[in-house]
Short mmCIF file of N, CA and C in Angstrom, two decimals:
data_model
loop_
_atom_site.label_atom_id
_atom_site.label_comp_id
_atom_site.label_asym_id
_atom_site.label_seq_id
_atom_site.Cartn_x
_atom_site.Cartn_y
_atom_site.Cartn_z
N MET F 22 1.14 -0.90 -0.22
CA MET F 22 -0.36 0.08 -0.20
C MET F 22 0.78 1.39 -0.06
N ALA F 23 0.52 1.86 -0.90
CA ALA F 23 1.13 3.40 -0.58
C ALA F 23 1.24 4.54 -0.09
N LYS F 24 2.53 4.91 0.79
CA LYS F 24 2.01 5.70 1.27
C LYS F 24 1.82 7.06 0.71
N GLY F 25 1.11 8.17 1.75
CA GLY F 25 1.33 9.57 1.41
C GLY F 25 2.17 10.32 0.63
N GLY F 26 3.60 10.35 1.03
CA GLY F 26 4.47 10.80 1.32
C GLY F 26 4.91 10.39 -0.70
N GLU F 27 5.04 9.19 -0.82
CA GLU F 27 5.54 7.94 -2.05
C GLU F 27 3.68 8.61 -3.14
N VAL F 28 2.43 9.22 -2.50
CA VAL F 28 1.33 10.03 -3.83
C VAL F 28 1.92 11.00 -4.40
N LEU F 29 2.45 12.13 -3.71
CA LEU F 29 2.44 13.38 -3.87
C LEU F 29 3.87 13.41 -4.35
N SER F 30 5.09 11.95 -4.28
CA SER F 30 5.77 12.40 -5.56
C SER F 30 5.28 11.85 -6.50
N MET F 31 4.86 10.86 -6.84
CA MET F 31 3.40 11.00 -7.79
C MET F 31 3.40 11.78 -8.53
N LEU F 32 2.60 12.63 -7.92
CA LEU F 32 1.66 13.67 -8.40
C LEU F 32 2.34 15.09 -8.74
N ILE F 33 3.32 15.28 -7.69
CA ILE F 33 4.31 16.60 -7.83
C ILE F 33 5.67 16.31 -7.88
N PRO F 34 6.56 15.12 -8.69
CA PRO F 34 7.52 14.75 -9.18
C PRO F 34 9.27 16.24 -8.55
N THR F 35 8.31 17.07 -8.56
CA THR F 35 9.18 18.64 -8.81
C THR F 35 9.83 18.77 -7.37
N GLY F 36 7.92 18.36 -6.56
CA GLY F 36 8.78 18.51 -4.87
C GLY F 36 7.91 19.66 -4.91
N GLY F 37 8.66 20.26 -3.14
CA GLY F 37 7.84 22.05 -3.05
C GLY F 37 6.45 21.94 -1.29
N TRP F 38 6.81 20.51 -1.68
CA TRP F 38 5.75 20.20 -0.28
C TRP F 38 5.72 19.37 0.97
N VAL F 39 5.54 19.31 1.95
CA VAL F 39 5.78 18.42 2.73
C VAL F 39 4.10 17.90 3.50
N ILE F 40 4.92 16.26 3.50
CA ILE F 40 3.61 15.69 4.17
C ILE F 40 3.89 15.21 5.63
N THR F 41 2.99 15.14 6.92
CA THR F 41 3.53 14.82 8.30
C THR F 41 2.52 13.44 8.00
N ALA F 42 1.61 13.61 7.89
CA ALA F 42 1.07 11.93 7.73
C ALA F 42 0.58 11.87 6.22
N ASP F 43 -0.18 11.02 6.97
CA ASP F 43 -0.48 10.30 5.41
C ASP F 43 -1.98 10.69 4.57
N ASP F 44 -2.56 11.90 5.37
CA ASP F 44 -3.33 11.66 4.53
C ASP F 44 -3.92 13.83 4.00
N PHE F 45 -5.14 13.56 3.47
CA PHE F 45 -4.46 14.80 2.28
C PHE F 45 -4.38 16.21 2.95
N ASP F 46 -4.76 16.60 4.65
CA ASP F 46 -4.73 17.79 5.66
C ASP F 46 -3.68 17.78 6.02
N SER F 47 -2.99 17.05 5.78
CA SER F 47 -1.68 17.61 7.14
C SER F 47 -0.72 17.89 5.54
N ILE F 48 -0.78 17.98 4.52
CA ILE F 48 0.01 17.73 3.64
C ILE F 48 0.23 20.11 3.07
N VAL F 49 1.60 20.54 2.97
CA VAL F 49 1.78 21.92 3.35
C VAL F 49 2.99 21.65 2.25
N TYR F 50 2.12 23.02 0.86
CA TYR F 50 3.08 23.04 0.53
C TYR F 50 4.07 24.48 0.03
N ASP F 51 4.48 24.71 -0.14
CA ASP F 51 6.03 25.31 -0.59
C ASP F 51 4.66 26.45 -1.11
N GLU F 52 5.64 27.71 -1.07
CA GLU F 52 5.04 28.90 -2.05
C GLU F 52 5.01 28.85 -3.31
N GLY F 53 4.51 28.87 -3.72
CA GLY F 53 4.74 28.55 -6.13
C GLY F 53 3.77 27.40 -6.49
N VAL F 54 3.74 25.60 -5.10
CA VAL F 54 3.22 25.36 -6.11
C VAL F 54 1.83 25.54 -6.12
N THR F 55 1.51 24.22 -6.88
CA THR F 55 -0.18 24.15 -7.35
C THR F 55 0.09 23.29 -6.91
N PRO F 56 -1.21 23.16 -5.20
CA PRO F 56 -1.83 22.50 -4.78
C PRO F 56 -2.49 20.98 -5.40
N VAL F 57 -3.30 19.45 -5.25
CA VAL F 57 -3.90 18.85 -5.58
C VAL F 57 -4.78 18.91 -4.91
N THR F 58 -5.81 18.38 -5.54
CA THR F 58 -6.80 18.63 -4.47
C THR F 58 -7.21 16.91 -3.77
N LYS F 59 -8.55 17.00 -2.98
CA LYS F 59 -7.98 16.22 -2.25
C LYS F 59 -8.58 15.12 -3.29
N LYS F 60 -9.14 14.86 -4.06
CA LYS F 60 -9.83 13.37 -5.22
C LYS F 60 -8.32 13.29 -5.92
N GLN F 61 -7.60 14.81 -6.57
CA GLN F 61 -6.46 13.28 -7.07
C GLN F 61 -5.48 12.91 -5.63
N PHE F 62 -5.86 13.37 -4.81
CA PHE F 62 -4.99 12.49 -3.72
C PHE F 62 -4.90 11.20 -4.21
N THR F 63 -6.21 11.59 -3.15
CA THR F 63 -7.16 10.01 -3.11
C THR F 63 -6.71 8.86 -3.94
N ASP F 64 -6.93 9.36 -5.12
CA ASP F 64 -6.83 8.83 -6.87
C ASP F 64 -5.69 8.15 -6.90
N GLY F 65 -4.52 8.95 -6.24
CA GLY F 65 -2.91 8.85 -6.49
C GLY F 65 -3.09 7.22 -5.14
N PHE F 66 -3.75 6.55 -5.02
CA PHE F 66 -3.25 5.64 -3.95
C PHE F 66 -3.41 4.87 -5.16
N ALA F 67 -5.26 4.76 -5.34
CA ALA F 67 -4.88 3.69 -6.94
C ALA F 67 -4.07 3.37 -8.12
N GLN F 68 -3.54 4.45 -7.73
CA GLN F 68 -2.68 4.89 -9.81
C GLN F 68 -1.71 4.30 -9.46
N PHE F 69 -0.93 4.95 -7.79
CA PHE F 69 0.16 4.13 -7.29
C PHE F 69 1.44 2.96 -7.85
N ASP F 70 0.98 1.95 -7.70
CA ASP F 70 0.84 0.64 -8.14
C ASP F 70 1.23 0.77 -10.02
N ALA F 71 0.24 0.64 -10.05
CA ALA F 71 0.88 1.21 -11.63
C ALA F 71 1.66 1.47 -12.07
N TRP F 72 1.91 2.83 -11.56
CA TRP F 72 3.67 4.36 -12.44
C TRP F 72 4.48 3.36 -11.81
N LYS F 73 4.41 3.28 -10.60
CA LYS F 73 6.06 2.37 -9.58
C LYS F 73 6.08 0.95 -10.34
N THR F 74 5.17 0.27 -10.81
CA THR F 74 5.93 -1.32 -11.73
C THR F 74 6.44 -0.60 -12.56
N GLN F 75 5.30 0.57 -13.73
CA GLN F 75 5.83 1.63 -15.38
C GLN F 75 7.09 2.12 -14.61
N GLN F 76 7.51 2.40 -14.00
CA GLN F 76 8.87 3.19 -13.12
C GLN F 76 9.87 2.24 -13.57
N ASP F 77 9.50 0.79 -12.47
CA ASP F 77 11.18 0.29 -12.59
C ASP F 77 11.29 -0.98 -13.61
N GLU F 78 10.31 -0.47 -14.42
CA GLU F 78 10.14 -1.21 -15.51
C GLU F 78 11.34 -0.46 -16.80
N THR F 79 11.28 1.17 -16.61
CA THR F 79 11.35 1.83 -17.37
C THR F 79 12.76 1.60 -16.73
N LYS F 80 13.27 1.85 -15.18
CA LYS F 80 14.26 1.58 -15.18
C LYS F 80 15.38 0.78 -15.14
N ALA F 81 14.76 -0.65 -15.21
CA ALA F 81 15.61 -2.06 -15.69
C ALA F 81 15.94 -1.87 -16.56
N ASN F 82 15.31 -1.55 -17.48
CA ASN F 82 15.57 -1.05 -19.26
C ASN F 82 16.26 -0.73 -19.80
N GLU F 83 16.63 1.15 -19.17
CA GLU F 83 17.46 1.96 -19.75
C GLU F 83 19.04 1.10 -18.62
N LYS F 84 18.92 0.60 -17.87
CA LYS F 84 19.70 -0.20 -16.71
C LYS F 84 20.42 -1.29 -17.91
N ALA F 85 19.51 -2.20 -18.82
CA ALA F 85 19.48 -3.39 -19.36
C ALA F 85 20.90 -2.42 -20.60
N ALA F 86 20.06 -1.25 -21.35
CA ALA F 86 20.82 -0.94 -22.57
C ALA F 86 21.89 -0.33 -21.98
N ILE F 87 22.62 -0.10 -21.06
CA ILE F 87 23.38 1.08 -20.43
C ILE F 87 24.19 -0.28 -20.78
N LEU F 88 23.89 -1.39 -20.48
CA LEU F 88 25.08 -3.06 -20.31
C LEU F 88 25.25 -3.01 -21.77
N LYS F 89 24.68 -3.36 -21.85
CA LYS F 89 24.45 -3.67 -23.32
C LYS F 89 25.61 -3.14 -24.55
N ARG F 90 25.23 -1.51 -24.05
CA ARG F 90 26.12 -1.09 -25.59
C ARG F 90 27.01 -0.60 -24.51
N LEU F 91 27.84 -1.55 -22.86
CA LEU F 91 28.82 -1.45 -22.52
C LEU F 91 29.96 -2.74 -22.63
N GLY F 92 28.77 -3.47 -22.87
CA GLY F 92 29.35 -5.23 -22.94
C GLY F 92 30.13 -5.91 -22.00
N ILE F 93 28.65 -5.08 -20.39
CA ILE F 93 29.57 -6.24 -19.47
C ILE F 93 27.93 -6.61 -18.77
N THR F 94 27.99 -7.48 -17.90
CA THR F 94 27.18 -8.12 -17.33
C THR F 94 26.86 -7.38 -16.00
N ALA F 95 25.68 -7.97 -16.05
CA ALA F 95 24.87 -7.16 -13.97
C ALA F 95 26.33 -7.27 -13.03
N ASP F 96 26.34 -7.94 -13.40
CA ASP F 96 27.26 -8.64 -11.71
C ASP F 96 29.09 -8.35 -12.37
N GLU F 97 29.20 -7.56 -13.81
CA GLU F 97 30.90 -7.41 -13.85
C GLU F 97 30.92 -6.26 -13.19
N ALA F 98 29.80 -4.61 -13.66
CA ALA F 98 29.34 -3.45 -13.72
C ALA F 98 29.25 -4.19 -12.00
N ALA F 99 28.72 -3.95 -10.95
CA ALA F 99 28.45 -4.55 -9.62
C ALA F 99 30.18 -4.61 -9.27
N LEU F 100 31.31 -5.40 -9.97
CA LEU F 100 32.25 -5.68 -9.41
C LEU F 100 33.30 -4.32 -9.83
N LEU F 101 32.70 -3.67 -10.88
CA LEU F 101 33.42 -2.04 -10.94
C LEU F 101 32.74 -0.83 -10.05
N LEU F 102 31.37 -1.57 -9.72
CA LEU F 102 31.09 0.40 -8.88
C LEU F 102 31.59 -0.60 -7.35
N GLY F 103 32.17 -1.95 -7.00
CA GLY F 103 31.59 -1.75 -5.60
C GLY F 103 32.97 -1.78 -5.19
#
């Protein structure tokens, strides 16, 4: 189950907000940030899992493409970075 901060990160990825609990009423926005509506926030919980899955797939595909360009495996990359 997604947390309020995760949902806000999806809805407003540029930041500019603070949430102190997992509820809409605890959101504080920085000046100049367009707030989300309560409906957008509530709907975001239902949308988060699919969004997160898509983000993870995109990241995995980008990683695989880089490894392919370099001509190395993930294990070899870990050795280089570790």
